Amino acid sequence: MIRFYVRKSHPARRRRSGQGQFGIDVEFTLRSGSITGVIGASGSGKTTLLRTLAGLTHADEGFLEVEGNTWFNSAMNIRLPPQKRQVGLVFQDYVLFPNLTVRQNVLFARNEREDADRLLQLLGLSAHANHYPNEISGGQQQRTALARALARRPLLLLLDEPFSALDEGLREQAREAVRAAHSATGVTTLLVSHDRIDIERLCDEVIELDGGRVRGSDFGEE
Amino acid sequence: MIWQPLLLSLRLGVIVTAVMIVVTLPLAALFTRVRRRWLALLESLATLPMVLPPTVVGFYLLIAFAPNSPWGGWLNRTIGLRLAFSFAGIVLASCISSLPFMLQSLKSGMQSLDARLWEASYSLGKGRVTTLLRVILPNMRPAIFSGMILTFAHTLGEFGVVLMVGGSIPGQTRTISVALFERVEALDFTVAHHYALVMVVISYTAVLVLNLLQRSQLERRA
């Protein structure tokens, strides 16, 4: 089980410049092995929530407990850096390392060749293992980012709009890749998307964010 | 004898370039990654040698290096190092005077990279040093080469600072630009021509390599 409460106020200068309107004030519990969708309009705090859970953005207060381990607790002054949180993070536009091949990107997370090759095979990337990121398609880049995140054997997988850069033809393939990866690993996953179709097709549960707060949550089809 | 100033200049250029790569990389990372207003004071100080007349830089360094100054005297007493009118002195002076050239190249190289490469690496469990060595440096190779070429060429052509700090001691501080100045003063235009021609050839080659590098970089991006 993963429990969190995170509060982060938005810096006044960013509010003034119109870069998002709100901070976040979110409490939620994720069931182990579930895929939970986070949906909301632009500036509703979806990405800030993911970054805060990953430790890339500092929360003002709150806690984050992952399968019995405390990664963050402001009252107890515990704040693990991103390196020590066992998260897998897939950025919106993947942020692959351009100097490394597909296989090397995956090996960067965990230097175990067999593991990497198994993930590449699972995600249909074996034929592109020796290609560089600029030599493969957007869909293949998305799957490489997913393989790299999974190679870390995360306890929590964070996907930030992983399908938004893909056209409709590739989106279903990419969703299938996420589904296959989740079936194989059973990792608890938080998927941010502005597209209800992504959420409906993949998620067991939904958090709807509005102005940085949970407006509602519901269960989809199991 | 005509080769001695040239070889000394080349030795000076190689040493200064090697030292500056090591010293300037952490500085460039600091100025690029850390958002603190007071760092502008430090960065301006590091950039100062680019806008100050070399004689001014040389004058203050000579005062600082003199055996009767607190720092120069301390170095002399503790490790027997004499900086004024010595090869070690012109190495240090050239490092200070070349700092802005290396710093600007490395900084612009780092700034042109996606800052989330750092975050992607952190989220995969890697620390700052591993991220710098395995992700950031390999992706800013053109900037590193540019910085090295500019630093080397600038050191080779440095005149004011070297003359102020080192004087003109054959085999120790008489670099090719100092030797050229002396030959002109002695109205020995034949040797002066040789020195000048060698400088033109080396400098042109350096600038040519720099331009070829930038063009190949542009072609790769296209």
mmCIF file of C-alpha atoms in Angstrom, chain B residues 11-196:
data_model
loop_
_atom_site.group_PDB
_atom_site.id
_atom_site.type_symbol
_atom_site.label_atom_id
_atom_site.label_comp_id
_atom_site.label_asym_id
_atom_site.label_seq_id
_atom_site.Cartn_x
_atom_site.Cartn_y
_atom_site.Cartn_z
ATOM 1 C CA ARG B 11 53.690 23.485 -23.136
ATOM 2 C CA LEU B 12 51.963 26.380 -21.377
ATOM 3 C CA GLY B 13 48.872 26.004 -23.585
ATOM 4 C CA VAL B 14 48.571 22.249 -22.993
ATOM 5 C CA ILE B 15 49.008 22.533 -19.207
ATOM 6 C CA VAL B 16 46.593 25.470 -18.862
ATOM 7 C CA THR B 17 43.943 23.749 -21.016
ATOM 8 C CA ALA B 18 44.202 20.507 -19.015
ATOM 9 C CA VAL B 19 44.012 22.323 -15.674
ATOM 10 C CA MET B 20 41.142 24.528 -16.770
ATOM 11 C CA ILE B 21 38.952 21.632 -17.938
ATOM 12 C CA VAL B 22 39.146 20.076 -14.471
ATOM 13 C CA VAL B 23 38.748 23.336 -12.543
ATOM 14 C CA THR B 24 36.034 24.926 -14.673
ATOM 15 C CA LEU B 25 33.614 21.987 -15.008
ATOM 16 C CA PRO B 26 32.380 22.107 -11.404
ATOM 17 C CA LEU B 27 32.216 25.903 -11.629
ATOM 18 C CA ALA B 28 30.095 25.728 -14.798
ATOM 19 C CA ALA B 29 27.801 23.177 -13.115
ATOM 20 C CA LEU B 30 27.521 25.437 -10.069
ATOM 21 C CA PHE B 31 26.671 28.556 -12.090
ATOM 22 C CA THR B 32 24.225 26.676 -14.328
ATOM 23 C CA ARG B 33 22.436 24.489 -11.793
ATOM 24 C CA VAL B 34 22.333 26.498 -8.584
ATOM 25 C CA ARG B 35 19.928 29.430 -8.444
ATOM 26 C CA ARG B 36 21.372 31.779 -5.852
ATOM 27 C CA ARG B 37 21.626 35.500 -6.493
ATOM 28 C CA TRP B 38 24.901 35.877 -4.644
ATOM 29 C CA LEU B 39 26.533 33.505 -7.168
ATOM 30 C CA ALA B 40 26.350 36.403 -9.651
ATOM 31 C CA LEU B 41 29.112 38.060 -7.604
ATOM 32 C CA LEU B 42 31.352 35.014 -8.000
ATOM 33 C CA GLU B 43 30.521 34.533 -11.675
ATOM 34 C CA SER B 44 31.244 38.180 -12.440
ATOM 35 C CA LEU B 45 34.607 37.826 -10.731
ATOM 36 C CA ALA B 46 35.388 34.747 -12.841
ATOM 37 C CA THR B 47 34.417 36.628 -16.018
ATOM 38 C CA LEU B 48 36.361 39.784 -15.134
ATOM 39 C CA PRO B 49 39.626 38.791 -16.888
ATOM 40 C CA MET B 50 37.746 38.819 -20.203
ATOM 41 C CA VAL B 51 36.931 42.537 -19.962
ATOM 42 C CA LEU B 52 39.864 43.897 -17.966
ATOM 43 C CA PRO B 53 43.023 44.989 -19.792
ATOM 44 C CA PRO B 54 45.557 42.116 -19.472
ATOM 45 C CA THR B 55 48.057 44.512 -17.933
ATOM 46 C CA VAL B 56 45.640 45.238 -15.073
ATOM 47 C CA VAL B 57 45.114 41.508 -14.431
ATOM 48 C CA GLY B 58 48.874 40.970 -14.674
ATOM 49 C CA PHE B 59 49.625 43.872 -12.339
ATOM 50 C CA TYR B 60 47.395 42.581 -9.535
ATOM 51 C CA LEU B 61 48.638 39.018 -10.001
ATOM 52 C CA LEU B 62 52.244 40.232 -9.827
ATOM 53 C CA ILE B 63 51.457 42.028 -6.567
ATOM 54 C CA ALA B 64 49.780 38.858 -5.215
ATOM 55 C CA PHE B 65 52.599 36.565 -6.385
ATOM 56 C CA ALA B 66 55.462 38.726 -5.083
ATOM 57 C CA PRO B 67 57.544 36.993 -2.374
ATOM 58 C CA ASN B 68 56.929 39.912 0.001
ATOM 59 C CA SER B 69 53.122 39.665 -0.358
ATOM 60 C CA PRO B 70 51.205 37.591 2.244
ATOM 61 C CA TRP B 71 50.176 34.869 -0.227
ATOM 62 C CA GLY B 72 53.364 34.795 -2.313
ATOM 63 C CA GLY B 73 55.461 34.806 0.867
ATOM 64 C CA TRP B 74 53.406 31.992 2.405
ATOM 65 C CA LEU B 75 53.801 29.810 -0.718
ATOM 66 C CA ASN B 76 57.524 30.506 -0.789
ATOM 67 C CA ARG B 77 58.021 29.648 2.888
ATOM 68 C CA THR B 78 55.786 26.564 3.067
ATOM 69 C CA ILE B 79 56.381 24.728 -0.229
ATOM 70 C CA GLY B 80 59.230 26.732 -1.694
ATOM 71 C CA LEU B 81 57.099 27.816 -4.668
ATOM 72 C CA ARG B 82 58.031 31.104 -6.292
ATOM 73 C CA LEU B 83 55.304 32.395 -8.585
ATOM 74 C CA ALA B 84 56.636 35.778 -9.706
ATOM 75 C CA PHE B 85 58.899 35.463 -12.766
ATOM 76 C CA SER B 86 58.576 31.675 -12.995
ATOM 77 C CA PHE B 87 56.888 29.121 -15.247
ATOM 78 C CA ALA B 88 54.511 28.092 -12.424
ATOM 79 C CA GLY B 89 53.519 31.751 -12.102
ATOM 80 C CA ILE B 90 52.644 32.154 -15.775
ATOM 81 C CA VAL B 91 50.686 28.866 -15.686
ATOM 82 C CA LEU B 92 48.556 30.173 -12.806
ATOM 83 C CA ALA B 93 48.220 33.626 -14.361
ATOM 84 C CA SER B 94 47.195 32.131 -17.714
ATOM 85 C CA CYS B 95 44.643 29.904 -15.962
ATOM 86 C CA ILE B 96 43.037 32.954 -14.361
ATOM 87 C CA SER B 97 43.129 34.930 -17.573
ATOM 88 C CA SER B 98 41.660 32.016 -19.619
ATOM 89 C CA LEU B 99 38.973 31.133 -17.088
ATOM 90 C CA PRO B 100 36.155 33.148 -18.764
ATOM 91 C CA PHE B 101 36.740 31.499 -22.150
ATOM 92 C CA MET B 102 36.457 27.966 -20.801
ATOM 93 C CA LEU B 103 33.655 28.940 -18.420
ATOM 94 C CA GLN B 104 31.467 30.534 -21.101
ATOM 95 C CA SER B 105 31.873 27.534 -23.438
ATOM 96 C CA LEU B 106 31.048 24.985 -20.759
ATOM 97 C CA LYS B 107 28.182 27.037 -19.390
ATOM 98 C CA SER B 108 26.541 27.473 -22.774
ATOM 99 C CA GLY B 109 27.047 23.737 -23.425
ATOM 100 C CA MET B 110 25.365 22.871 -20.142
ATOM 101 C CA GLN B 111 22.558 25.378 -20.645
ATOM 102 C CA SER B 112 21.779 23.942 -24.073
ATOM 103 C CA LEU B 113 21.143 20.520 -22.509
ATOM 104 C CA ASP B 114 17.718 19.547 -21.219
ATOM 105 C CA ALA B 115 17.929 20.161 -17.463
ATOM 106 C CA ARG B 116 15.709 17.138 -16.905
ATOM 107 C CA LEU B 117 18.609 14.874 -17.941
ATOM 108 C CA TRP B 118 19.890 15.481 -14.407
ATOM 109 C CA GLU B 119 16.480 14.648 -12.959
ATOM 110 C CA ALA B 120 16.069 11.526 -15.105
ATOM 111 C CA SER B 121 19.426 10.288 -13.878
ATOM 112 C CA TYR B 122 18.622 11.093 -10.229
ATOM 113 C CA SER B 123 15.309 9.248 -10.517
ATOM 114 C CA LEU B 124 17.266 6.226 -11.746
ATOM 115 C CA GLY B 125 19.276 6.229 -8.552
ATOM 116 C CA LYS B 126 22.413 7.999 -9.737
ATOM 117 C CA GLY B 127 24.241 10.734 -7.832
ATOM 118 C CA ARG B 128 25.619 14.074 -9.041
ATOM 119 C CA VAL B 129 29.086 12.828 -10.010
ATOM 120 C CA THR B 130 27.831 9.784 -11.944
ATOM 121 C CA THR B 131 25.263 11.981 -13.693
ATOM 122 C CA LEU B 132 27.922 14.519 -14.622
ATOM 123 C CA LEU B 133 30.379 11.911 -15.906
ATOM 124 C CA ARG B 134 27.989 9.534 -17.685
ATOM 125 C CA VAL B 135 25.195 11.796 -18.901
ATOM 126 C CA ILE B 136 26.089 15.472 -18.907
ATOM 127 C CA LEU B 137 29.716 15.463 -20.120
ATOM 128 C CA PRO B 138 29.207 13.022 -23.015
ATOM 129 C CA ASN B 139 26.288 15.145 -24.234
ATOM 130 C CA MET B 140 28.268 18.391 -24.160
ATOM 131 C CA ARG B 141 31.366 17.169 -25.969
ATOM 132 C CA PRO B 142 31.251 19.899 -28.656
ATOM 133 C CA ALA B 143 31.156 22.590 -25.936
ATOM 134 C CA ILE B 144 34.097 20.961 -24.157
ATOM 135 C CA PHE B 145 36.123 20.867 -27.377
ATOM 136 C CA SER B 146 35.221 24.515 -28.103
ATOM 137 C CA GLY B 147 36.323 25.506 -24.607
ATOM 138 C CA MET B 148 39.595 23.611 -24.978
ATOM 139 C CA ILE B 149 40.389 25.165 -28.359
ATOM 140 C CA LEU B 150 39.538 28.696 -27.188
ATOM 141 C CA THR B 151 41.547 28.284 -23.982
ATOM 142 C CA PHE B 152 44.541 26.839 -25.812
ATOM 143 C CA ALA B 153 44.507 29.539 -28.502
ATOM 144 C CA HIS B 154 44.000 32.316 -25.966
ATOM 145 C CA THR B 155 46.845 31.047 -23.777
ATOM 146 C CA LEU B 156 49.152 30.834 -26.769
ATOM 147 C CA GLY B 157 48.375 34.430 -27.711
ATOM 148 C CA GLU B 158 48.449 35.815 -24.151
ATOM 149 C CA PHE B 159 50.932 38.658 -23.877
ATOM 150 C CA GLY B 160 50.148 41.295 -21.259
ATOM 151 C CA VAL B 161 49.523 39.000 -18.302
ATOM 152 C CA VAL B 162 52.502 36.758 -19.100
ATOM 153 C CA LEU B 163 54.870 39.699 -19.521
ATOM 154 C CA MET B 164 53.726 41.340 -16.277
ATOM 155 C CA VAL B 165 53.903 38.179 -14.172
ATOM 156 C CA GLY B 166 56.750 36.328 -15.855
ATOM 157 C CA GLY B 167 58.928 38.919 -17.546
ATOM 158 C CA SER B 168 61.072 37.396 -20.261
ATOM 159 C CA ILE B 169 63.284 34.610 -18.939
ATOM 160 C CA PRO B 170 64.471 32.351 -21.768
ATOM 161 C CA GLY B 171 63.142 28.815 -21.411
ATOM 162 C CA GLN B 172 60.996 29.791 -18.418
ATOM 163 C CA THR B 173 58.698 32.673 -19.194
ATOM 164 C CA ARG B 174 59.682 33.908 -22.644
ATOM 165 C CA THR B 175 56.671 32.682 -24.628
ATOM 166 C CA ILE B 176 56.330 33.198 -28.365
ATOM 167 C CA SER B 177 54.304 36.414 -28.041
ATOM 168 C CA VAL B 178 56.846 37.897 -25.608
ATOM 169 C CA ALA B 179 59.714 36.806 -27.873
ATOM 170 C CA LEU B 180 57.974 38.420 -30.855
ATOM 171 C CA PHE B 181 57.633 41.713 -28.962
ATOM 172 C CA GLU B 182 61.335 41.635 -28.051
ATOM 173 C CA ARG B 183 62.426 40.881 -31.624
ATOM 174 C CA VAL B 184 60.392 43.861 -32.879
ATOM 175 C CA GLU B 185 61.951 46.092 -30.228
ATOM 176 C CA ALA B 186 65.382 44.892 -31.406
ATOM 177 C CA LEU B 187 64.338 45.619 -35.033
ATOM 178 C CA ASP B 188 64.985 41.959 -35.897
ATOM 179 C CA PHE B 189 62.059 41.720 -38.307
ATOM 180 C CA THR B 190 63.139 38.446 -39.931
ATOM 181 C CA VAL B 191 62.753 36.410 -36.723
ATOM 182 C CA ALA B 192 59.716 38.509 -35.741
ATOM 183 C CA HIS B 193 58.097 37.460 -39.037
ATOM 184 C CA HIS B 194 58.772 33.802 -38.262
ATOM 185 C CA TYR B 195 57.184 34.067 -34.831
ATOM 186 C CA ALA B 196 54.202 35.999 -36.162
#
